[in-house]
Amino acid sequence: MREPFHLVLLITVLISISDAQFEDGRLCFCKGDEAVEPCECSQLRTIDKLNNEQIFDKLQKLLKKDFFRFYKVNMDKTCPFWADDRQCGTNQCGIAFCDDEVPAGLRRRNAVNMVRRSSSHENIHENHKNHNNNRWNDSATIAVVQVDEVPASSKKATEDKKESESGECVDAGNNIDPMDRTLRDDEKRQLDAMDHHDDGLEDKFCEIEDDESEGMHYVDLSKNPERYTGYAGKSPQRVWKSIYEENCFKPDPKFDKNFLINPSNFGMCLEKRVFYRLISGLHSAITISIAAYNYKPPPPSLGQFGSQMGTWFRNTEMFAGRFGTKWSWEGPQRLRNVYFIYLLELRALLKAAPYLQNELFYTGNDQEDAETRKAVEELLEEIRSYPDHFDESEMFTGVESHARALREEFRSHFVNISRIMDCVECDKCRLWGKVQTHGMGTALKILFSDLPHSHYKQDASKFQLTRNEVVALLQSFGRYSSSIMEVDNFRKDMYPEEQETTKKKDTRRNTNKIDL
């Protein structure tokens, strides 16, 4: 009688969680022992509260600064895995390309300070033993290498900014939400003075081209928000199928024979579970952006006259379907994976804090640069205040040869995924896919650079970050931060009564505080 009872109980549980993105009474998320677990929104240390009340506004303010707005990318690389004509199925995937406005302060090579970690192996080893002492903390020794000064001509060019808009662009489609690559002349000059060529290619988690390579262009990310583009059909399915089937780690078949039908991390070791969560979280964050900024086209009866009359809206039904159990039992877990990447990149920023604190964030505009440095420090202060960070020291441990092989397999899989982003046909989708994989790869480089089998462990003075890596990391973190904020908006739509309950608990807690 025990087995039927357990079977009935299991069925009852499955019915109770049907279509549930959140657990009843536990609608927010906190760091668990290994990953992310649901928790009450009234708790003080929820990831939602950290992001939505402490991080989000400061981060969005920072990402609007010139240093972080411009990202250099090759949008014309061919897909290395299959033939690709890059013809979108709708008029919403195209872009307008005008690379004619690059600030001098950003483009001049060797104009940014290089800030590197100390080569003190004793300090690194000691911190590796004690995770409570951050391996990159405020007391870490930093080597600052001053490079070429910016010539007066570049500064003058920055001061003589023109306010006129860019010239005409040839629109390749996407009348609804085209990708905007326009840059003003002063912005092009400014970008030129910020470039730094990174000679070290070791320990790279992404396939990154030299900044001076042919085909590399600056894109103003603030003009190209990630949202619905109409990109659908066989092309995106092929991209994600390639990622999950060919480049994700597979579990032991005896645990999950249907992995390719319903991908999950069951039956994997810690490192492989982390890798799966990274890919799942990336996929989920993109889905949240599309659901949060969805598009309803105009009635076909309007013809070409109604091409600009569509409406943007929040698609709560889409969010509920993708992250509930209607389509897959793992929908709620995929939502948690967004929070997992958020914690991983949060930890990378904390670990890189000494680097960022000593960066000039040079653009050629003294006031702008000072404001950027202040905004970075304010963000880092909030990050330091959070106690529940991702612990990378638990990964790639054990026998040295096995750990080294597993880390290289982890790295090579991620490099392959960064290459797959060149197979995305929609330009704006390809842009953000490249930015987010580049940012995530930078976070992994930071987190694992001081492991015993790392190249940088042998010569830590070689560790460095290019400006593009710093931009990609912060922009990637910004996407997950925005996703968590959007989750809160969907949660308010779906559970309005829970919001009132949380407010009452917060009010009661504040009322009970005693001022000393």
mmCIF file of N, CA and C in Angstrom, residues 116-121 124 449-450 455-464:
data_model
loop_
_atom_site.group_PDB
_atom_site.id
_atom_site.type_symbol
_atom_site.label_atom_id
_atom_site.label_comp_id
_atom_site.label_asym_id
_atom_site.label_seq_id
_atom_site.Cartn_x
_atom_site.Cartn_y
_atom_site.Cartn_z
ATOM 1 N N ARG A 116 46.442 45.947 -12.599
ATOM 2 C CA ARG A 116 46.620 44.503 -12.511
ATOM 3 C C ARG A 116 46.756 44.062 -11.068
ATOM 4 N N ARG A 117 46.449 42.795 -10.864
ATOM 5 C CA ARG A 117 46.597 42.240 -9.525
ATOM 6 C C ARG A 117 48.066 42.063 -9.172
ATOM 7 N N SER A 118 48.338 42.069 -7.892
ATOM 8 C CA SER A 118 49.699 41.814 -7.425
ATOM 9 C C SER A 118 50.089 40.387 -7.736
ATOM 10 N N SER A 119 51.388 40.160 -7.943
ATOM 11 C CA SER A 119 51.866 38.803 -8.199
ATOM 12 C C SER A 119 52.240 38.094 -6.911
ATOM 13 N N SER A 120 51.728 38.572 -5.774
ATOM 14 C CA SER A 120 52.022 37.960 -4.482
ATOM 15 C C SER A 120 51.294 36.632 -4.361
ATOM 16 N N HIS A 121 52.000 35.537 -4.616
ATOM 17 C CA HIS A 121 51.370 34.220 -4.571
ATOM 18 C C HIS A 121 50.971 33.852 -3.150
ATOM 19 N N ILE A 124 47.534 35.210 -2.458
ATOM 20 C CA ILE A 124 46.508 34.499 -3.200
ATOM 21 C C ILE A 124 46.236 33.136 -2.567
ATOM 22 N N SER A 449 40.562 32.849 -12.536
ATOM 23 C CA SER A 449 41.917 33.220 -12.940
ATOM 24 C C SER A 449 42.969 32.873 -11.896
ATOM 25 N N ASP A 450 42.573 32.730 -10.633
ATOM 26 C CA ASP A 450 43.581 32.450 -9.608
ATOM 27 C C ASP A 450 43.504 31.023 -9.093
ATOM 28 N N HIS A 455 46.527 29.874 -15.969
ATOM 29 C CA HIS A 455 47.715 30.531 -16.524
ATOM 30 C C HIS A 455 48.125 31.715 -15.654
ATOM 31 N N TYR A 456 47.148 32.467 -15.170
ATOM 32 C CA TYR A 456 47.445 33.666 -14.388
ATOM 33 C C TYR A 456 47.945 33.331 -12.993
ATOM 34 N N LYS A 457 47.688 32.095 -12.545
ATOM 35 C CA LYS A 457 48.195 31.695 -11.233
ATOM 36 C C LYS A 457 49.718 31.664 -11.257
ATOM 37 N N GLN A 458 50.274 31.308 -12.405
ATOM 38 C CA GLN A 458 51.721 31.231 -12.518
ATOM 39 C C GLN A 458 52.359 32.610 -12.656
ATOM 40 N N ASP A 459 51.642 33.543 -13.251
ATOM 41 C CA ASP A 459 52.160 34.899 -13.405
ATOM 42 C C ASP A 459 50.985 35.864 -13.343
ATOM 43 N N ALA A 460 50.581 36.196 -12.116
ATOM 44 C CA ALA A 460 49.373 37.002 -11.916
ATOM 45 C C ALA A 460 49.495 38.396 -12.503
ATOM 46 N N SER A 461 50.729 38.863 -12.728
ATOM 47 C CA SER A 461 50.910 40.208 -13.267
ATOM 48 C C SER A 461 50.395 40.318 -14.703
ATOM 49 N N LYS A 462 50.191 39.167 -15.360
ATOM 50 C CA LYS A 462 49.691 39.184 -16.728
ATOM 51 C C LYS A 462 48.185 39.382 -16.796
ATOM 52 N N PHE A 463 47.519 39.258 -15.666
ATOM 53 C CA PHE A 463 46.059 39.396 -15.691
ATOM 54 C C PHE A 463 45.679 40.828 -16.050
ATOM 55 N N GLN A 464 44.754 40.959 -16.982
ATOM 56 C CA GLN A 464 44.269 42.280 -17.347
ATOM 57 C C GLN A 464 42.896 42.141 -17.987
#
